[in-house]
Coordinates of C-alpha atoms and ligand atoms in Angstrom, one line a residue:
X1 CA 9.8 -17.2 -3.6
X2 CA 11.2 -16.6 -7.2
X3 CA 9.8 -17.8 -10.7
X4 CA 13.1 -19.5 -12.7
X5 CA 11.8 -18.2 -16.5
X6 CA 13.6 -20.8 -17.9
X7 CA 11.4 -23.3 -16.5
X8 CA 8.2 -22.0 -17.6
X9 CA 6.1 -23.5 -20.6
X10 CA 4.1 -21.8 -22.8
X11 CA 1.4 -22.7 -21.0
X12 CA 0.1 -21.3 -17.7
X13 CA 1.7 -22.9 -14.8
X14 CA 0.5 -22.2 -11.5
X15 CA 2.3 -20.9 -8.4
X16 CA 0.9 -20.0 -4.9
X17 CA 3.0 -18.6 -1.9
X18 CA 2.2 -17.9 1.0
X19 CA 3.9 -15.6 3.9
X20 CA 3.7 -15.6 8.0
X21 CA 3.6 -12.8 9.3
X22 CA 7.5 -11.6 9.6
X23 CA 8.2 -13.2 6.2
X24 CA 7.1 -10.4 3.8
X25 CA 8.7 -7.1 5.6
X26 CA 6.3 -4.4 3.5
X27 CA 9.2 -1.9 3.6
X28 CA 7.1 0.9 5.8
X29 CA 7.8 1.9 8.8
X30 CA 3.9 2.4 9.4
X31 CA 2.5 -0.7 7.9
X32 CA 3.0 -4.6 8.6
X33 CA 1.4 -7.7 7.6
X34 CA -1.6 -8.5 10.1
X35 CA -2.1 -12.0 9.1
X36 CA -0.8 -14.6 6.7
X37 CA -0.6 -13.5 3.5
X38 CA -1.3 -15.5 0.5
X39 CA -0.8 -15.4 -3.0
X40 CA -1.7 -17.2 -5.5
X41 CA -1.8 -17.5 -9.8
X42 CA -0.9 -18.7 -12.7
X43 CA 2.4 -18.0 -15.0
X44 CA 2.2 -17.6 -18.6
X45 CA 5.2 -17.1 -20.9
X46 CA 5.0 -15.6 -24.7
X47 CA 8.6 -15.6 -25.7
X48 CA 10.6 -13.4 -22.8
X49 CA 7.3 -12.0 -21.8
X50 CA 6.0 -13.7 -18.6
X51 CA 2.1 -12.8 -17.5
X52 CA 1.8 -13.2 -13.9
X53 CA -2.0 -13.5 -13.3
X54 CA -3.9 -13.8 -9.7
X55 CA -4.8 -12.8 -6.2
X56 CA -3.4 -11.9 -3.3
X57 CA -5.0 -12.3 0.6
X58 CA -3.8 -10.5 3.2
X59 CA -4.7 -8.5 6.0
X60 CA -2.6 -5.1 6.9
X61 CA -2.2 -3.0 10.1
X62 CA -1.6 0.8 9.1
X63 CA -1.5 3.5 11.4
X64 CA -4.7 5.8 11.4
X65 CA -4.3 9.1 9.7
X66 CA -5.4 11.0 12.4
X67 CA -4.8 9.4 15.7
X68 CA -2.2 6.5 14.5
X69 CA -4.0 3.9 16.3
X70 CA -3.5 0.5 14.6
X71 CA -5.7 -0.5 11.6
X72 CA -6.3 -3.7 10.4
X73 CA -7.3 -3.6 6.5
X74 CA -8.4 -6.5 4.4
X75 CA -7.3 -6.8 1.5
X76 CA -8.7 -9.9 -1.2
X77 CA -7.2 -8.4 -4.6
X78 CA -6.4 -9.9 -8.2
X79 CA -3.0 -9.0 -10.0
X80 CA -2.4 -9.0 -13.4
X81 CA 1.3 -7.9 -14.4
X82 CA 3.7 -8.6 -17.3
X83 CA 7.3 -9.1 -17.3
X84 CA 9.8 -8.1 -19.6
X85 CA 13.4 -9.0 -19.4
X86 CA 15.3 -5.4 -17.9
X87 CA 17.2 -5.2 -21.1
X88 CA 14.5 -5.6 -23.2
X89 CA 13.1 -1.9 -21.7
X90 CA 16.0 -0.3 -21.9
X91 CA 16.8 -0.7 -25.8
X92 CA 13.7 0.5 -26.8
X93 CA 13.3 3.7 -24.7
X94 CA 9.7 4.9 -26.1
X95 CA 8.4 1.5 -25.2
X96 CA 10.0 2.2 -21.7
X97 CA 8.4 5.2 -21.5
X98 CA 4.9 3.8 -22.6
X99 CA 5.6 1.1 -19.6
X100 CA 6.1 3.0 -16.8
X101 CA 2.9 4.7 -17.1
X102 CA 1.5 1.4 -16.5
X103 CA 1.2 -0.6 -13.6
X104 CA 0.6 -3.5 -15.3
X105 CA 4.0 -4.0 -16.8
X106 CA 7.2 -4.3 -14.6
X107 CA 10.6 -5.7 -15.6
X108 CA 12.9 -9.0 -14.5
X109 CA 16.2 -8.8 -13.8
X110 CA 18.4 -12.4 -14.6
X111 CA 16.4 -15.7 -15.4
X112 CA 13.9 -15.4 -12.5
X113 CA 11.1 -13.1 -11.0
X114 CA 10.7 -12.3 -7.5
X115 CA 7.2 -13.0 -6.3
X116 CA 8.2 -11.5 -2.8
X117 CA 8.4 -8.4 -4.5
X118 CA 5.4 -8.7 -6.6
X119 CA 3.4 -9.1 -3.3
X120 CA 4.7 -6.6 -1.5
X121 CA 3.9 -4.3 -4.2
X122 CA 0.2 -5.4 -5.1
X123 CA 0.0 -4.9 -1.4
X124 CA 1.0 -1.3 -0.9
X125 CA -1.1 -0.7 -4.7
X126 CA -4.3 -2.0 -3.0
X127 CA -4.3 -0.4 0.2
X128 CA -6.6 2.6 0.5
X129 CA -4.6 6.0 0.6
X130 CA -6.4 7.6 3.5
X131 CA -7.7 5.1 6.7
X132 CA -9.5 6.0 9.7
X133 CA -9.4 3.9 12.7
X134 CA -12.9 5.3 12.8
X135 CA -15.2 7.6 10.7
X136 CA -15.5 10.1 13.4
X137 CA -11.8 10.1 14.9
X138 CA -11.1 13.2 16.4
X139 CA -7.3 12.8 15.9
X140 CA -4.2 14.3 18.0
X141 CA -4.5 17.4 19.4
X142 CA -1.6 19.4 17.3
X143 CA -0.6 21.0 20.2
X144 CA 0.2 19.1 23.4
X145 CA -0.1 15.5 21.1
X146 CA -2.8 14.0 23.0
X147 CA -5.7 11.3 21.5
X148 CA -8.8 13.2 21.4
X149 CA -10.7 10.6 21.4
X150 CA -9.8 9.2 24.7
X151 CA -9.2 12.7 26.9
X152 CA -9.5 16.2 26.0
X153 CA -6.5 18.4 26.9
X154 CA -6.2 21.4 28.2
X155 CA -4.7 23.4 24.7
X156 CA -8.1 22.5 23.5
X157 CA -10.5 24.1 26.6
X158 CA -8.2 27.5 25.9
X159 CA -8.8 27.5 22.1
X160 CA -11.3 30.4 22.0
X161 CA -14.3 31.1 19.2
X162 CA -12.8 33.5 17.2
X163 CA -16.6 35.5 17.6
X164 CA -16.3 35.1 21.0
X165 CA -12.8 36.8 21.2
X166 CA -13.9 39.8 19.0
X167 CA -17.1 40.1 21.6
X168 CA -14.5 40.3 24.7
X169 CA -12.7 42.9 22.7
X170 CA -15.8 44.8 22.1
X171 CA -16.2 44.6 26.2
X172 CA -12.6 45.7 26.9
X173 CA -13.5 48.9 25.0
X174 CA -16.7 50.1 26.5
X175 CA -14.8 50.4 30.0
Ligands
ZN201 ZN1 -7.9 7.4 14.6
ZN202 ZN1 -3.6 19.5 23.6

């Protein structure tokens, strides 16, 4: 869905979206969308300046850091972000520069927005850098690649206390 500029009043009008499941490809290999997603807000417009205002509902399958088992996040979370017209941050470079520091500013390309790309953006922003399928996961083993939490593996019954080695050398030596 796009927002035509042109067509927006001064005052707030209100948009809403919303996406199926393959309809808003999040770009990452290691994420998808897990349910509908939905979005939803109002448009402002102050000369070229257009305030996008809302919130997004979605749910999120990531891969766990550890074990990459599928996670399902939630995720209920309010945007608030300003357009500027593309050219208008390129001419002034120091206010360019003051932008891109913040999230809350992005820029428009043309006479329309892209709300697609708003979402999948407030998407990726809101998701939680780290997620565990499970507060204690116990991961991969490194070596052989197997899920710890399911079997152990051999690679992990040879792994020896490091104490316990320097006792067996200690042995080796009184023969
Ligand atoms: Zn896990
Ligand atoms: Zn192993």
């Amino acid at each position: 869905m796009r927002i035509e500029v042109d067509k927006l009043k001064e005052a707030s009008t209100m948009f809403a979206s919303d996406y199926a499941l393959d309809e808003l490809p999040l770009e990452d290999e290691l994420m998808r969308l897990a349910s509908e997603a939905k979005v939803e807000g109002r448009a402002s417009k102050k000369r070229e300046q257009i305030r996008l205002q809302g919130m997004i509902n979605a749910s999120v399958e990531v891969a766990c850091d550890r074990c990459a088992a599928p996670v399902i996040v939630p995720l209920n979370t309010n945007f608030d972000v300003t357009y500027l017209p593309v050219e208008a941050l390129t001419v002034d470079a120091e206010a360019t520069e003051l932008q891109e520091d913040d999230l809350n500013f992005a820029a428009y390309e043309g006479d329309s927005i892209d709300i697609d790309e708003l979402a999948r953006e407030q998407i990726l922003l809101a998701l939680p850098a780290r997620q565990l399928c499970r507060e204690d996961c116990q991961g991969l083993c490194p070596a052989c690649g197997a899920d710890l939490n399911t079997r152990t593996c051999q690679c992990e019954q040879q792994e020896i206390d490091p104490r316990w080695a320097a006792l067996a050398e200690v042995k080796k030596g009184d023969k």
